[in-house]
Short mmCIF file of C-alpha atoms in Angstrom, two decimals:
data_model
loop_
_atom_site.label_atom_id
_atom_site.label_comp_id
_atom_site.label_asym_id
_atom_site.label_seq_id
_atom_site.Cartn_x
_atom_site.Cartn_y
_atom_site.Cartn_z
CA MET Y 12 -0.07 -0.27 -0.11
CA ASN Y 13 1.20 3.10 -0.47
CA PRO Y 14 2.33 4.90 2.57
CA PHE Y 15 2.66 8.95 0.97
CA ALA Y 16 -0.81 11.25 1.53
CA PHE Y 17 0.23 12.86 -1.87
CA ALA Y 18 2.73 12.71 -4.40
CA CYS Y 19 4.20 15.29 -6.94
CA ILE Y 20 7.06 15.76 -9.74
CA THR Y 21 6.83 20.06 -9.75
CA PRO Y 22 9.14 22.59 -11.04
CA HIS Y 23 11.45 25.08 -9.48
CA GLY Y 24 11.63 28.08 -11.96
CA GLY Y 25 10.86 31.34 -9.86
CA GLU Y 26 9.05 33.27 -12.13
CA ILE Y 27 6.52 29.85 -11.12
CA ILE Y 28 6.06 31.85 -7.53
CA PRO Y 29 3.75 34.78 -8.19
CA GLU Y 30 5.72 37.57 -6.90
CA LEU Y 31 8.25 37.10 -8.64
CA GLN Y 32 6.44 36.89 -11.80
CA GLY Y 33 7.11 40.22 -12.70
CA VAL Y 34 6.23 41.85 -16.19
CA TYR Y 35 5.32 38.79 -18.11
CA PRO Y 36 2.75 37.13 -16.01
CA GLU Y 37 2.03 34.87 -18.73
CA ARG Y 38 5.30 33.65 -19.52
CA MET Y 39 4.94 30.87 -16.81
CA SER Y 40 1.09 30.90 -16.59
CA VAL Y 41 -0.34 27.09 -17.44
CA THR Y 42 2.66 26.13 -14.59
CA ARG Y 43 1.72 28.42 -12.46
CA GLY Y 44 -2.05 27.07 -12.95
CA SER Y 45 -1.20 23.44 -12.58
CA MET Y 46 0.67 24.79 -8.88
CA GLU Y 47 -2.37 26.17 -7.50
CA LYS Y 48 -4.30 22.67 -8.15
CA LEU Y 49 -1.56 21.32 -6.95
CA THR Y 50 -1.63 22.94 -3.78
CA THR Y 51 -5.66 21.72 -3.72
CA LEU Y 52 -4.59 18.45 -3.76
CA MET Y 53 -1.92 19.04 -0.82
CA SER Y 54 -3.52 20.47 1.74
CA GLU Y 55 -6.82 17.56 1.08
CA ALA Y 56 -4.01 15.22 1.62
CA ASN Y 57 -3.54 17.27 5.05
CA PRO Y 58 -0.15 15.67 6.06
CA ASP Y 59 1.67 16.02 8.71
CA CYS Y 60 4.90 16.97 7.29
CA ILE Y 61 6.48 17.02 3.44
CA ILE Y 62 9.90 15.35 1.79
CA ILE Y 63 11.13 17.55 -0.87
CA LEU Y 64 13.98 16.54 -3.27
CA THR Y 65 15.89 18.87 -5.09
CA PRO Y 66 18.71 19.00 -7.26
CA HIS Y 67 20.16 22.37 -5.52
CA GLY Y 68 20.15 22.01 -1.72
CA THR Y 69 23.85 21.22 0.25
CA ARG Y 70 25.43 18.09 -1.49
CA ILE Y 71 27.78 15.22 0.50
CA HIS Y 72 30.17 14.36 -2.10
CA GLY Y 73 28.92 10.55 -3.00
CA GLN Y 74 25.84 10.74 -0.33
CA PHE Y 75 22.22 11.06 -0.19
CA ALA Y 76 21.94 14.08 1.74
CA ILE Y 77 19.69 14.09 4.57
CA THR Y 78 18.72 18.15 6.33
CA ASP Y 79 18.66 17.44 10.34
CA SER Y 80 18.45 20.69 11.20
CA GLU Y 81 16.28 22.71 14.06
CA ARG Y 82 15.17 25.01 10.54
CA MET Y 83 16.06 26.13 7.00
CA ALA Y 84 15.52 29.60 5.47
CA GLY Y 85 16.36 31.16 2.12
CA ILE Y 86 15.25 33.50 -0.29
CA VAL Y 87 14.80 33.54 -3.91
CA GLU Y 88 15.36 36.49 -6.11
CA GLU Y 89 13.83 37.39 -9.19
CA ASN Y 90 12.71 40.32 -11.29
CA GLN Y 91 13.78 42.31 -9.00
CA SER Y 92 11.95 40.81 -6.21
CA THR Y 93 12.88 38.32 -3.07
CA TYR Y 94 10.64 35.78 -1.49
CA ALA Y 95 11.38 34.36 1.37
CA MET Y 96 10.88 31.70 3.61
CA GLU Y 97 11.61 29.89 6.86
CA ARG Y 98 9.89 26.39 7.48
CA ARG Y 99 10.59 23.50 10.73
CA VAL Y 100 12.39 20.66 10.14
CA ASP Y 101 11.29 16.70 10.77
CA ARG Y 102 13.83 15.33 12.58
CA GLU Y 103 12.77 12.69 13.63
CA LEU Y 104 11.55 11.56 10.39
CA ALA Y 105 14.66 12.88 8.48
CA ARG Y 106 17.24 9.71 11.33
CA MET Y 107 14.76 7.79 10.58
CA ILE Y 108 15.72 7.81 7.00
CA ASN Y 109 18.69 8.11 7.22
CA LYS Y 110 19.01 5.20 9.72
CA CYS Y 111 16.47 3.56 7.04
CA ALA Y 112 18.86 4.04 3.54
CA GLN Y 113 22.19 2.77 5.65
CA GLU Y 114 20.91 -0.49 7.03
CA GLU Y 115 20.92 -1.17 3.22
CA GLY Y 116 23.75 0.13 2.77
CA ILE Y 117 22.82 3.02 0.82
CA PRO Y 118 25.33 5.92 1.32
CA SER Y 119 23.72 9.14 3.01
CA GLY Y 120 23.96 10.93 6.00
CA THR Y 121 22.37 13.49 7.71
CA ILE Y 122 23.83 17.33 7.28
CA ASN Y 123 23.26 20.20 9.88
CA PHE Y 124 24.67 23.50 10.55
CA GLY Y 125 25.56 26.21 13.54
CA THR Y 126 24.33 24.17 17.09
CA ALA Y 127 23.07 20.86 17.18
CA ALA Y 128 19.75 21.99 18.01
CA GLY Y 129 17.98 25.81 19.29
CA PRO Y 130 17.42 28.53 16.72
CA ILE Y 131 21.02 28.64 15.45
CA SER Y 132 20.52 25.66 13.63
CA CYS Y 133 19.75 26.51 10.57
CA LEU Y 134 20.27 25.31 6.96
CA PRO Y 135 19.79 27.27 3.77
CA LEU Y 136 17.21 26.18 1.99
CA ASP Y 137 17.45 26.71 -2.05
CA TRP Y 138 14.80 27.46 -4.66
CA GLY Y 139 14.12 24.15 -5.24
CA VAL Y 140 12.57 23.47 -2.18
CA ILE Y 141 11.80 27.03 -1.83
CA VAL Y 142 9.12 27.95 -5.27
CA PRO Y 143 7.35 24.53 -5.44
CA LEU Y 144 6.48 25.17 -1.26
CA ARG Y 145 5.59 28.60 -1.84
CA PHE Y 146 1.94 26.33 -3.13
CA MET Y 147 2.02 23.70 -0.18
CA PRO Y 148 0.89 23.25 3.03
CA ASP Y 149 2.70 24.83 5.30
CA VAL Y 150 3.82 21.80 7.47
CA PRO Y 151 7.57 20.91 8.97
CA ILE Y 152 9.55 19.47 5.80
CA VAL Y 153 12.46 17.00 5.56
CA VAL Y 154 15.04 17.93 2.05
CA ILE Y 155 16.80 15.42 0.83
CA ASN Y 156 19.67 16.18 -2.11
CA PRO Y 157 20.90 13.21 -4.47
CA THR Y 158 24.34 12.75 -5.28
CA ARG Y 159 25.21 11.96 -9.19
CA GLU Y 160 27.78 10.00 -8.36
CA LEU Y 161 25.83 7.42 -7.16
CA SER Y 162 23.99 5.11 -10.05
CA PHE Y 163 20.47 5.69 -11.00
CA GLY Y 164 19.83 2.33 -9.56
CA GLN Y 165 20.66 3.07 -6.10
CA HIS Y 166 18.55 6.61 -6.45
CA LEU Y 167 15.48 3.41 -6.88
CA GLU Y 168 16.87 1.84 -3.58
CA PHE Y 169 16.93 4.92 -2.19
CA GLY Y 170 13.20 5.70 -2.92
CA LYS Y 171 12.42 1.63 -1.31
CA ALA Y 172 14.21 2.98 1.56
CA LEU Y 173 12.55 6.28 2.12
CA ARG Y 174 9.45 4.58 1.32
CA LYS Y 175 10.54 2.38 4.24
CA ALA Y 176 10.70 4.50 7.05
CA VAL Y 177 7.66 6.59 6.09
CA GLN Y 178 5.98 3.63 6.83
CA GLN Y 179 7.97 3.26 9.85
CA SER Y 180 6.38 6.39 11.09
CA GLN Y 181 2.82 5.81 11.09
CA LYS Y 182 2.91 10.23 9.74
CA ARG Y 183 0.74 10.76 6.92
CA VAL Y 184 3.80 12.36 4.08
CA GLY Y 185 3.73 14.59 1.02
CA LEU Y 186 6.26 13.84 -1.04
CA ILE Y 187 7.78 16.12 -3.91
CA ALA Y 188 10.27 15.48 -6.32
CA SER Y 189 10.95 18.82 -7.48
CA CYS Y 190 12.52 18.79 -11.27
CA ASP Y 191 13.66 21.17 -14.14
CA TRP Y 192 14.47 19.08 -17.78
CA ALA Y 193 16.14 19.52 -20.51
CA HIS Y 194 18.09 23.59 -19.95
CA ALA Y 195 18.97 23.76 -23.51
CA HIS Y 196 15.63 24.98 -25.21
CA ASP Y 197 17.48 28.39 -25.62
CA LYS Y 198 19.92 29.93 -27.74
CA ASP Y 199 20.43 32.94 -25.17
CA GLY Y 200 19.87 30.48 -22.22
CA PRO Y 201 22.64 30.20 -19.72
CA TYR Y 202 22.95 26.55 -21.44
CA GLY Y 203 22.72 27.37 -24.93
CA PHE Y 204 20.55 25.58 -26.99
CA ASP Y 205 20.72 21.57 -28.25
CA PRO Y 206 18.55 19.43 -30.45
CA ALA Y 207 18.06 17.31 -27.92
CA ALA Y 208 16.22 19.22 -25.63
CA LYS Y 209 12.72 19.10 -27.23
CA PRO Y 210 12.70 15.34 -27.98
CA PHE Y 211 14.07 14.74 -24.66
CA ASP Y 212 11.55 16.73 -22.71
CA GLU Y 213 8.51 14.97 -24.81
CA GLN Y 214 9.86 11.45 -23.53
CA VAL Y 215 9.68 12.34 -20.79
CA VAL Y 216 6.37 13.58 -20.85
CA GLU Y 217 5.21 10.84 -22.26
CA LEU Y 218 6.89 8.29 -19.41
CA ILE Y 219 5.16 10.68 -16.71
CA LYS Y 220 2.13 9.84 -18.92
CA THR Y 221 2.16 6.59 -19.03
CA ASN Y 222 3.65 6.21 -15.95
CA GLN Y 223 6.90 4.76 -16.50
CA LEU Y 224 8.89 6.65 -14.86
CA GLU Y 225 11.57 3.89 -14.13
CA LYS Y 226 12.54 4.78 -17.10
CA VAL Y 227 13.59 7.55 -17.01
CA ALA Y 228 17.32 5.65 -16.21
CA GLU Y 229 17.45 4.14 -19.56
CA PHE Y 230 18.18 7.38 -21.04
CA GLU Y 231 21.97 7.35 -22.97
CA GLU Y 232 25.27 9.35 -20.88
CA GLY Y 233 25.54 11.47 -24.43
CA PHE Y 234 21.46 12.04 -24.38
CA ILE Y 235 21.31 13.40 -21.02
CA GLU Y 236 24.13 15.72 -20.70
CA ALA Y 237 23.46 17.40 -24.42
CA ALA Y 238 19.85 18.17 -22.62
CA LYS Y 239 20.88 19.11 -19.41
CA PRO Y 240 18.11 18.42 -17.30
CA ASP Y 241 17.76 17.98 -13.53
CA GLY Y 242 14.83 16.22 -12.38
CA ILE Y 243 16.54 12.86 -13.13
CA TRP Y 244 17.59 11.23 -9.89
CA GLN Y 245 14.62 13.26 -7.77
CA THR Y 246 12.07 11.20 -10.28
CA LEU Y 247 13.97 7.77 -9.67
CA ILE Y 248 14.09 8.12 -5.93
CA LEU Y 249 10.19 8.97 -6.30
CA ALA Y 250 9.78 6.17 -8.49
CA GLY Y 251 11.01 3.80 -5.97
CA ALA Y 252 9.59 4.98 -3.52
CA ILE Y 253 6.29 4.00 -4.63
CA PRO Y 254 6.23 0.90 -7.09
CA VAL Y 255 4.19 1.40 -10.30
CA GLU Y 256 1.46 -0.77 -8.87
CA GLU Y 257 0.37 1.39 -6.37
CA ARG Y 258 0.64 4.90 -8.16
CA TYR Y 259 -2.02 6.54 -10.78
CA VAL Y 260 -0.65 9.34 -12.46
CA GLU Y 261 -2.87 12.76 -13.19
CA PHE Y 262 -0.64 14.55 -15.65
CA LEU Y 263 -1.08 18.87 -15.51
CA SER Y 264 1.24 19.66 -18.26
CA TYR Y 265 4.23 20.47 -19.77
CA GLU Y 266 5.65 23.84 -20.48
CA ALA Y 267 9.30 25.99 -22.55
CA PRO Y 268 8.86 29.69 -21.95
CA THR Y 269 12.50 30.49 -21.93
CA TYR Y 270 15.18 28.05 -21.79
CA PHE Y 271 14.63 24.66 -19.54
CA GLY Y 272 11.04 22.64 -19.40
CA LEU Y 273 8.26 22.72 -16.57
CA ILE Y 274 6.63 19.50 -16.25
CA CYS Y 275 3.34 19.25 -13.09
CA ALA Y 276 2.34 15.82 -12.57
CA ALA Y 277 0.39 14.69 -8.94
CA TYR Y 278 0.96 10.53 -7.95
CA TYR Y 279 -2.31 8.94 -6.18
CA SER Y 280 -2.42 5.93 -4.85
CA LYS Y 281 -4.27 3.07 -7.18
CA GLY Y 282 -7.69 2.95 -7.12
CA ARG Y 283 -8.78 6.65 -6.09
#
């Protein structure tokens, strides 16, 4: 049985946040609308805490990094505006996730900053977390950063350990895979243009729509490098945490209004 109250794949472009949309609110309006629907769905699930998988947080070389500070705080700046956020961390769940991963021989570690506990124990919130959380209930969080030094198979295995920890916690837990996709859609973007970007995103959309998340592990290394996505690793953790026989997908939207692709998808238990 799927132990997660609700799960989703979201993007993390700063302009998705309404307060940061600037003078071109239509630029990410499709995604913003999908995020509002995910707001409703996550709120209806009434989670006790939310786990966010981000590619942009504090990294441990060769290990999954799991936040274990009292709180996290950060800002996103876009279009001459700033959006700030602070959240409490569910340290009990964070430690349980780490314990389950290590019991399975998966390299992982918890991270903290400043002091062991108290108000100075605070890690930075990155934009991969702040953007989706802007639309979610204000509950404690656990932030997990994958590592590209480990194999795709190890990311699936980490997802299974994550699932085990959530089952043991007996908490209502939401899960967010924060993912942007190909970053090479625009010659004026920071990564330039590559013709691989469009077909890469098209294939990812098809895999999500047909509930075949595990197959993102089958992309060739050169294809990935050319398209420059940052969503594969988080998606594989989600796939390991919620196996195909237990998940029902509602694909909400895809757009690439700038240089990178944005996807929103919701995951429910089968039989919903």
